[in-house]
Amino acid sequence: MLKTVIDKETGKELRAQFHDQIAENEMLIEALRTEPMNNPYWDFDNEIFYDKYEDIS
Amino acid sequence: MAEIIDINVSEVVENVQITTTENITTVNINKVTGSGSTWGEIEGTLSNQTDLQNALNLKANENELGAVAFSNNYNDLDNKPTIPNITNLVPYTGASQDVDLGNNNLNAKGLKVNGASGSGHLGLKHQSTNATAGGQETALFAGSDGELYYKNDGNTLAQIASRTWVSANFASKFFSHKLTTPTAYVTGTVSETEVYRLPLPPGSFNPVDVLKIPLMLVKKLGTNGTVIVRGKMSTSPTMPTGTTDLIFQTPVAVAGSQTLGIIKTFFIDNGNIKGTQFNGTSYTDNGAGAGAISEKPFDIAVTNYLYLSVINGSASDQTRLDAFQLINS
């Protein structure tokens, strides 16, 4: 089953994969992102993906 | 004490005289058969002593006996078998000197050259190139140059190895991995999705080597979506994010249903892996591209991981890895 891997502290989307092997700082969620984003993050509270605009200045 | 006299009398005995003391002598006269000789004595001719003659007939005469009957010495035995000199024989264990078979063959079920104290090798000396190999056989021999050659049952001569081990022409390690069963379709997401993870154990490659993806087939089904295919080489057991550890990626394929064919080649060069621009976009390596040759660290002594990923442009697209091979040469 395809799942999304996110950073469990920040919610940053890392990748999607078919297996359950992840690193210590990662977690699996069943939600799949269907909309293109430049910098996708997972909102733990609302359980949705959002595009995080980071200040590069 | 009364005196008792026993007289054994046979038919041939005559005139038996007896000296007695009045009233105190007892005389017993006993009739015996035969000659009446004293026990242990023989009277008459030997040929008449039937039982004795029969017993003597079973004995051997002195002149019929060999020397060993008198000396009890092994060396006096006649017709002794020839006992080989064991110093010329090959012992099963505990040989104390080299074994020389001369111009003869050694036939065995198997041959192990284990050696001791750090030794143990099979040495071949060049004689000629006339080594022959029978059906389903391979003959190994040393060439006049000291290199290792072989002939198979087709008598094809080929060199196996060179003393010049730094030469990249003779790879001592062979690696090949094939995927012929398609992976599952990636669909329902536009996230970069890992479709294949290939561990590369330590020692899989030579310090100088060539790493090839001779052909990689990616199948995409969809309408107007796009797809990008990536390859990453990393020591991390989980796929790096984005373009971290990237070694190749394809252009964006925008058509509906498509088949992508990808051919890539890399060089392993003493601690680095290099190829055409890792962050460029190309299906193959042939052709010119702007930018320098890409290079990143690659340690053959540790476990590396090759990751293949796809990025669907539309969540409704379906993309999968159909076939893949990674080899060195």
Short mmCIF file of C-alpha atoms in Angstrom, two decimals:
data_model
loop_
_atom_site.label_atom_id
_atom_site.label_comp_id
_atom_site.label_asym_id
_atom_site.label_seq_id
_atom_site.Cartn_x
_atom_site.Cartn_y
_atom_site.Cartn_z
CA MET A 1 0.00 0.00 0.00
CA LEU A 2 1.32 3.42 -1.00
CA LYS A 3 1.97 5.80 1.93
CA THR A 4 3.56 9.19 2.43
CA VAL A 5 6.66 9.62 4.60
CA ILE A 6 6.97 12.84 6.59
CA ASP A 7 9.36 14.25 9.15
CA LYS A 8 7.62 13.51 12.44
CA GLU A 9 8.87 16.72 14.05
CA THR A 10 8.34 19.27 11.29
CA GLY A 11 5.77 17.56 9.08
CA LYS A 12 7.91 18.11 5.98
CA GLU A 13 6.99 15.70 3.19
CA LEU A 14 9.95 13.48 2.35
CA ARG A 15 8.66 10.96 -0.18
CA ALA A 16 6.05 8.30 -0.86
CA GLN A 17 6.77 4.58 -0.86
CA PHE A 18 5.18 1.12 -0.94
CA HIS A 19 7.06 -0.33 2.07
CA ASP A 20 7.18 0.60 5.76
CA GLN A 21 10.92 1.05 6.31
CA ILE A 22 11.61 4.52 7.61
CA ALA A 23 14.29 6.38 9.57
CA GLU A 24 14.01 7.26 13.24
CA ASN A 25 12.92 10.84 12.58
CA GLU A 26 10.26 9.82 10.07
CA MET A 27 6.67 8.65 10.20
CA LEU A 28 4.20 7.12 7.77
CA ILE A 29 0.80 8.55 6.99
CA GLU A 30 -1.81 7.07 4.74
CA ALA A 31 -2.78 10.40 3.19
CA LEU A 32 -1.47 10.97 -0.36
CA ARG A 33 -0.83 14.39 -1.79
CA THR A 34 -2.77 14.98 -4.99
CA GLU A 35 -1.96 18.64 -5.64
CA PRO A 36 1.38 19.94 -6.94
CA MET A 37 3.34 21.94 -4.34
CA ASN A 38 6.81 23.43 -4.21
CA ASN A 39 7.48 22.76 -0.55
CA PRO A 40 4.87 20.38 0.82
CA TYR A 41 4.32 19.94 4.56
CA TRP A 42 1.78 17.97 6.58
CA ASP A 43 -0.54 19.82 8.92
CA PHE A 44 -0.83 17.51 11.92
CA ASP A 45 -3.82 19.34 13.33
CA ASN A 46 -5.93 19.58 10.20
CA GLU A 47 -4.50 16.50 8.55
CA ILE A 48 -3.92 18.11 5.21
CA PHE A 49 -0.93 18.97 3.05
CA TYR A 50 0.07 22.58 2.61
CA ASP A 51 2.70 24.44 0.61
CA LYS A 52 5.05 26.13 3.02
CA TYR A 53 6.60 29.30 1.77
CA GLU A 54 9.97 29.69 3.44
CA ASP A 55 11.65 33.07 3.72
CA ILE A 56 14.93 32.80 1.78
CA SER A 57 16.13 36.28 2.57
CA MET B 1 57.58 -106.94 55.05
CA ALA B 2 56.46 -109.76 52.72
CA GLU B 3 58.16 -109.60 49.40
CA ILE B 4 55.98 -109.49 46.31
CA ILE B 5 57.37 -110.42 42.93
CA ASP B 6 55.47 -109.74 39.70
CA ILE B 7 56.56 -111.71 36.67
CA ASN B 8 55.12 -110.83 33.26
CA VAL B 9 55.43 -113.87 31.14
CA SER B 10 55.02 -114.11 27.37
CA GLU B 11 55.07 -117.11 25.17
CA VAL B 12 58.74 -116.74 24.32
CA VAL B 13 59.96 -116.35 27.84
CA GLU B 14 61.63 -119.51 29.22
CA ASN B 15 63.33 -120.59 32.35
CA VAL B 16 62.08 -117.95 34.70
CA GLN B 17 64.09 -118.08 37.94
CA ILE B 18 62.67 -116.82 41.13
CA THR B 19 64.58 -116.24 44.36
CA THR B 20 62.35 -116.25 47.33
CA THR B 21 62.35 -116.29 51.12
CA GLU B 22 60.40 -119.02 52.69
CA ASN B 23 56.91 -118.11 53.68
CA ILE B 24 57.31 -114.48 52.94
CA THR B 25 57.51 -114.20 49.21
CA THR B 26 54.49 -113.79 46.91
CA VAL B 27 54.97 -114.52 43.28
CA ASN B 28 52.56 -113.28 40.67
CA ILE B 29 52.94 -114.76 37.25
CA ASN B 30 51.18 -112.64 34.64
CA LYS B 31 50.71 -113.69 31.04
CA VAL B 32 51.11 -110.79 28.60
CA THR B 33 50.47 -110.59 24.84
CA GLY B 34 53.03 -109.34 22.29
CA SER B 35 56.78 -109.35 22.73
CA GLY B 36 56.63 -108.30 26.35
CA SER B 37 59.34 -105.63 25.94
CA THR B 38 59.95 -103.04 28.58
CA TRP B 39 57.94 -99.83 28.13
CA GLY B 40 59.82 -97.45 25.89
CA GLU B 41 61.82 -100.16 24.11
CA ILE B 42 61.28 -101.39 20.54
CA GLU B 43 62.12 -104.90 19.44
CA GLY B 44 62.17 -106.10 15.88
CA THR B 45 62.44 -104.08 12.62
CA LEU B 46 60.99 -100.58 12.27
CA SER B 47 58.95 -101.56 9.22
CA ASN B 48 57.05 -104.01 11.48
CA GLN B 49 56.17 -101.22 13.93
CA THR B 50 53.11 -100.22 11.93
CA ASP B 51 51.73 -97.41 14.03
CA LEU B 52 55.19 -95.99 14.62
CA GLN B 53 56.02 -96.25 10.91
CA ASN B 54 52.80 -94.46 10.00
CA ALA B 55 53.62 -91.64 12.36
CA LEU B 56 57.15 -91.34 11.00
CA ASN B 57 55.84 -91.28 7.43
CA LEU B 58 54.06 -88.01 8.26
CA LYS B 59 57.30 -86.30 9.14
CA ALA B 60 59.58 -84.52 6.68
CA ASN B 61 63.17 -85.45 6.13
CA GLU B 62 65.81 -82.86 6.86
CA ASN B 63 66.82 -82.64 3.23
CA GLU B 64 63.28 -81.67 2.37
CA LEU B 65 63.21 -78.64 4.68
CA GLY B 66 64.21 -75.11 3.76
CA ALA B 67 66.82 -73.15 5.61
CA VAL B 68 64.19 -71.17 7.52
CA ALA B 69 63.09 -74.38 9.31
CA PHE B 70 66.44 -74.37 11.07
CA SER B 71 67.24 -70.65 11.31
CA ASN B 72 63.77 -69.23 11.95
CA ASN B 73 65.09 -66.19 10.04
CA TYR B 74 62.76 -64.23 7.71
CA ASN B 75 65.60 -63.69 5.30
CA ASP B 76 65.86 -67.46 4.75
CA LEU B 77 62.32 -67.65 3.40
CA ASP B 78 62.01 -68.68 -0.24
CA ASN B 79 59.78 -66.79 -2.76
CA LYS B 80 59.42 -63.77 -0.55
CA PRO B 81 57.06 -61.01 -2.00
CA THR B 82 58.61 -57.75 -3.04
CA ILE B 83 57.79 -55.11 -0.45
CA PRO B 84 58.03 -51.62 -2.00
CA ASN B 85 60.22 -49.04 -0.45
CA ILE B 86 57.80 -46.80 1.46
CA THR B 87 60.06 -43.85 1.10
CA ASN B 88 58.93 -43.72 -2.54
CA LEU B 89 55.23 -43.80 -1.68
CA VAL B 90 52.94 -40.79 -1.13
CA PRO B 91 51.55 -40.86 2.41
CA TYR B 92 47.99 -39.81 3.12
CA THR B 93 49.23 -37.44 5.80
CA GLY B 94 52.50 -36.31 7.27
CA ALA B 95 54.60 -36.03 4.11
CA SER B 96 58.08 -34.88 5.00
CA GLN B 97 59.27 -33.99 1.50
CA ASP B 98 57.94 -32.90 -1.88
CA VAL B 99 55.97 -35.40 -3.96
CA ASP B 100 57.16 -35.79 -7.53
CA LEU B 101 54.77 -37.62 -9.88
CA GLY B 102 57.13 -37.19 -12.78
CA ASN B 103 55.44 -37.25 -16.16
CA ASN B 104 52.24 -38.73 -14.77
CA ASN B 105 48.77 -37.40 -14.04
CA LEU B 106 47.01 -37.03 -10.71
CA ASN B 107 43.40 -38.15 -10.98
CA ALA B 108 41.12 -37.25 -8.11
CA LYS B 109 37.54 -36.39 -7.27
CA GLY B 110 38.66 -32.98 -6.06
CA LEU B 111 41.76 -30.99 -5.39
CA LYS B 112 42.35 -28.64 -2.47
CA VAL B 113 45.50 -26.67 -1.99
CA ASN B 114 45.19 -25.44 1.57
CA GLY B 115 48.82 -25.04 2.55
CA ALA B 116 49.97 -24.02 6.00
CA SER B 117 51.58 -21.06 7.68
CA GLY B 118 50.24 -18.63 5.15
CA SER B 119 51.17 -20.70 2.09
CA GLY B 120 48.86 -22.61 -0.23
CA HIS B 121 48.75 -21.96 -3.94
CA LEU B 122 48.55 -23.77 -7.23
CA GLY B 123 51.55 -23.08 -9.43
CA LEU B 124 51.43 -23.66 -13.19
CA LYS B 125 54.54 -23.60 -15.34
CA HIS B 126 54.38 -22.94 -19.03
CA GLN B 127 55.20 -25.91 -21.23
CA SER B 128 53.27 -25.31 -24.42
CA THR B 129 49.92 -24.13 -25.67
CA ASN B 130 49.00 -27.64 -26.63
CA ALA B 131 46.77 -28.18 -23.63
CA THR B 132 43.68 -30.07 -24.60
CA ALA B 133 40.27 -30.17 -23.02
CA GLY B 134 37.79 -32.97 -23.56
CA GLY B 135 34.04 -32.67 -23.65
CA GLN B 136 32.68 -30.50 -20.82
CA GLU B 137 36.23 -29.89 -19.59
CA THR B 138 38.36 -26.82 -19.15
CA ALA B 139 42.16 -26.92 -19.19
CA LEU B 140 44.05 -24.28 -17.23
CA PHE B 141 47.64 -23.55 -18.12
CA ALA B 142 50.29 -20.88 -17.92
CA GLY B 143 51.15 -18.98 -21.05
CA SER B 144 54.70 -18.18 -22.06
CA ASP B 145 54.09 -14.77 -20.54
CA GLY B 146 53.23 -16.28 -17.18
CA GLU B 147 49.58 -15.29 -17.44
CA LEU B 148 46.68 -17.66 -16.77
CA TYR B 149 44.94 -19.14 -19.80
CA TYR B 150 42.26 -21.69 -20.35
CA LYS B 151 40.91 -23.86 -23.09
CA ASN B 152 37.40 -25.19 -23.01
CA ASP B 153 36.03 -28.23 -24.77
CA GLY B 154 35.77 -26.16 -27.90
CA ASN B 155 39.48 -25.55 -27.61
CA THR B 156 38.98 -21.81 -27.49
CA LEU B 157 42.06 -20.17 -26.08
CA ALA B 158 41.42 -17.27 -23.73
CA GLN B 159 43.34 -15.39 -21.13
CA ILE B 160 41.75 -15.30 -17.73
CA ALA B 161 43.78 -12.85 -15.72
CA SER B 162 46.67 -10.46 -15.93
CA ARG B 163 49.37 -9.71 -13.40
CA THR B 164 48.64 -6.08 -14.03
CA TRP B 165 45.71 -5.90 -11.66
CA VAL B 166 45.36 -2.18 -11.82
CA SER B 167 44.19 -2.61 -15.39
CA ALA B 168 40.52 -1.77 -15.69
CA ASN B 169 40.26 -4.32 -18.49
CA PHE B 170 40.11 -7.26 -16.13
CA ALA B 171 37.40 -6.83 -13.54
CA SER B 172 37.88 -9.21 -10.64
CA LYS B 173 34.33 -8.58 -9.39
CA PHE B 174 31.23 -9.23 -11.40
CA PHE B 175 27.90 -7.64 -10.47
CA SER B 176 24.58 -8.04 -12.19
CA HIS B 177 21.09 -7.36 -10.94
CA LYS B 178 17.93 -7.70 -12.99
CA LEU B 179 14.33 -6.75 -12.38
CA THR B 180 11.93 -8.26 -14.86
CA THR B 181 8.74 -8.27 -12.77
CA PRO B 182 7.08 -4.83 -12.96
CA THR B 183 6.63 -2.87 -9.77
CA ALA B 184 3.24 -1.68 -8.61
CA TYR B 185 1.79 1.40 -10.33
CA VAL B 186 2.34 4.71 -8.59
CA THR B 187 -0.97 6.48 -8.67
CA GLY B 188 -3.06 8.70 -6.47
CA THR B 189 -0.16 10.95 -5.53
CA VAL B 190 2.10 13.59 -7.03
CA SER B 191 4.78 13.11 -4.34
CA GLU B 192 8.17 11.79 -5.44
CA THR B 193 7.67 8.06 -4.95
CA GLU B 194 10.35 5.43 -4.46
CA VAL B 195 9.66 2.55 -6.88
CA TYR B 196 12.86 0.53 -6.39
CA ARG B 197 15.60 0.26 -3.79
CA LEU B 198 18.70 -1.81 -4.62
CA PRO B 199 21.27 -2.46 -1.87
CA LEU B 200 24.84 -2.72 -3.17
CA PRO B 201 26.86 -4.71 -0.60
CA PRO B 202 30.44 -3.80 0.27
CA GLY B 203 32.96 -5.19 -2.18
CA SER B 204 30.49 -5.44 -5.05
CA PHE B 205 32.69 -3.42 -7.34
CA ASN B 206 36.31 -2.91 -8.24
CA PRO B 207 38.12 0.29 -7.26
CA VAL B 208 38.09 1.14 -10.95
CA ASP B 209 34.91 -0.05 -12.59
CA VAL B 210 32.12 0.73 -14.97
CA LEU B 211 28.54 0.76 -13.75
CA LYS B 212 25.81 0.45 -16.34
CA ILE B 213 22.07 0.60 -16.61
CA PRO B 214 21.92 -0.96 -20.05
CA LEU B 215 18.16 -0.41 -20.22
CA MET B 216 15.49 0.76 -17.81
CA LEU B 217 11.87 0.70 -18.91
CA VAL B 218 9.25 2.95 -17.29
CA LYS B 219 5.60 2.67 -18.26
CA LYS B 220 3.25 5.55 -17.77
CA LEU B 221 -0.52 5.54 -18.28
CA GLY B 222 -2.54 8.68 -18.11
CA THR B 223 -3.97 11.61 -19.98
CA ASN B 224 -2.07 14.84 -19.97
CA GLY B 225 0.02 14.32 -16.91
CA THR B 226 3.78 14.52 -16.71
CA VAL B 227 6.38 12.20 -15.23
CA ILE B 228 9.98 12.51 -14.11
CA VAL B 229 12.20 9.52 -13.35
CA ARG B 230 15.18 9.84 -11.00
CA GLY B 231 18.10 7.76 -9.87
CA LYS B 232 19.97 8.35 -6.61
CA MET B 233 23.08 6.72 -5.16
CA SER B 234 23.31 6.99 -1.38
CA THR B 235 24.66 5.33 1.74
CA SER B 236 21.39 6.11 3.52
CA PRO B 237 19.02 3.17 3.95
CA THR B 238 16.11 5.50 3.22
CA MET B 239 15.75 7.45 -0.02
CA PRO B 240 17.17 10.97 0.15
CA THR B 241 14.76 13.81 -0.48
CA GLY B 242 14.66 15.91 -3.64
CA THR B 243 17.90 16.04 -5.63
CA THR B 244 20.13 14.90 -2.78
CA ASP B 245 22.51 12.15 -4.01
CA LEU B 246 21.02 12.43 -7.52
CA ILE B 247 22.93 10.66 -10.31
CA PHE B 248 20.40 11.00 -13.12
CA GLN B 249 16.93 12.27 -13.96
CA THR B 250 14.87 12.34 -17.11
CA PRO B 251 13.16 15.20 -18.86
CA VAL B 252 9.52 15.76 -18.09
CA ALA B 253 7.41 13.42 -20.21
CA VAL B 254 4.10 15.16 -20.85
CA ALA B 255 2.14 12.89 -23.14
CA GLY B 256 -0.58 10.57 -22.00
CA SER B 257 0.52 6.98 -22.13
CA GLN B 258 4.23 6.65 -22.66
CA THR B 259 7.11 4.21 -22.40
CA LEU B 260 10.42 5.62 -21.26
CA GLY B 261 13.70 3.91 -22.13
CA ILE B 262 16.68 5.00 -20.05
CA ILE B 263 20.33 4.05 -20.63
CA LYS B 264 22.95 5.32 -18.21
CA THR B 265 26.63 4.63 -17.62
CA PHE B 266 28.83 5.66 -14.71
CA PHE B 267 32.50 5.24 -13.86
CA ILE B 268 33.73 4.18 -10.45
CA ASP B 269 37.14 5.71 -9.98
CA ASN B 270 38.92 5.14 -6.70
CA GLY B 271 36.35 6.48 -4.29
CA ASN B 272 34.13 8.43 -6.67
CA ILE B 273 31.29 7.76 -9.05
CA LYS B 274 31.05 10.01 -12.05
CA GLY B 275 29.09 10.51 -15.23
CA THR B 276 27.32 13.05 -17.36
CA GLN B 277 25.58 15.82 -15.47
CA PHE B 278 23.76 14.26 -12.56
CA ASN B 279 21.29 17.13 -12.29
CA GLY B 280 20.78 17.41 -16.00
CA THR B 281 17.89 15.81 -17.78
CA SER B 282 18.58 13.09 -20.31
CA TYR B 283 17.46 9.56 -21.08
CA THR B 284 20.93 8.48 -22.21
CA ASP B 285 24.52 9.58 -21.76
CA ASN B 286 25.54 9.87 -25.38
CA GLY B 287 25.57 13.33 -26.80
CA ALA B 288 26.92 16.64 -25.67
CA GLY B 289 25.67 18.64 -22.74
CA ALA B 290 26.61 21.83 -21.11
CA GLY B 291 28.40 21.66 -17.83
CA ALA B 292 31.19 19.66 -16.28
CA ILE B 293 31.30 15.92 -15.69
CA SER B 294 29.49 15.19 -12.46
CA GLU B 295 31.25 13.38 -9.66
CA LYS B 296 30.34 12.40 -6.08
CA PRO B 297 31.94 10.21 -3.42
CA PHE B 298 31.34 6.49 -3.76
CA ASP B 299 32.90 4.13 -1.25
CA ILE B 300 32.90 0.52 -2.51
CA ALA B 301 33.80 -0.73 0.97
CA VAL B 302 30.41 0.16 2.46
CA THR B 303 26.80 -0.62 1.57
CA ASN B 304 25.42 1.76 -1.01
CA TYR B 305 21.81 2.01 -2.16
CA LEU B 306 20.55 2.79 -5.64
CA TYR B 307 17.09 4.38 -5.52
CA LEU B 308 14.77 4.77 -8.50
CA SER B 309 11.83 7.14 -8.12
CA VAL B 310 9.04 8.65 -10.20
CA ILE B 311 7.14 11.92 -9.89
CA ASN B 312 3.68 11.93 -11.46
CA GLY B 313 2.42 15.26 -12.74
CA SER B 314 -1.14 14.17 -12.08
CA ALA B 315 -2.45 12.02 -9.23
CA SER B 316 -4.60 10.16 -11.76
CA ASP B 317 -1.57 8.99 -13.75
CA GLN B 318 -0.18 5.51 -13.30
CA THR B 319 3.55 4.94 -13.52
CA ARG B 320 5.60 1.86 -12.84
CA LEU B 321 9.07 0.40 -13.39
CA ASP B 322 8.70 -2.40 -15.93
CA ALA B 323 12.28 -3.66 -16.25
CA PHE B 324 15.71 -2.73 -15.03
CA GLN B 325 19.26 -4.02 -14.93
CA LEU B 326 22.42 -2.83 -13.21
CA ILE B 327 25.76 -4.41 -14.14
CA ASN B 328 29.43 -3.66 -13.94
CA SER B 329 32.03 -4.45 -16.54
#
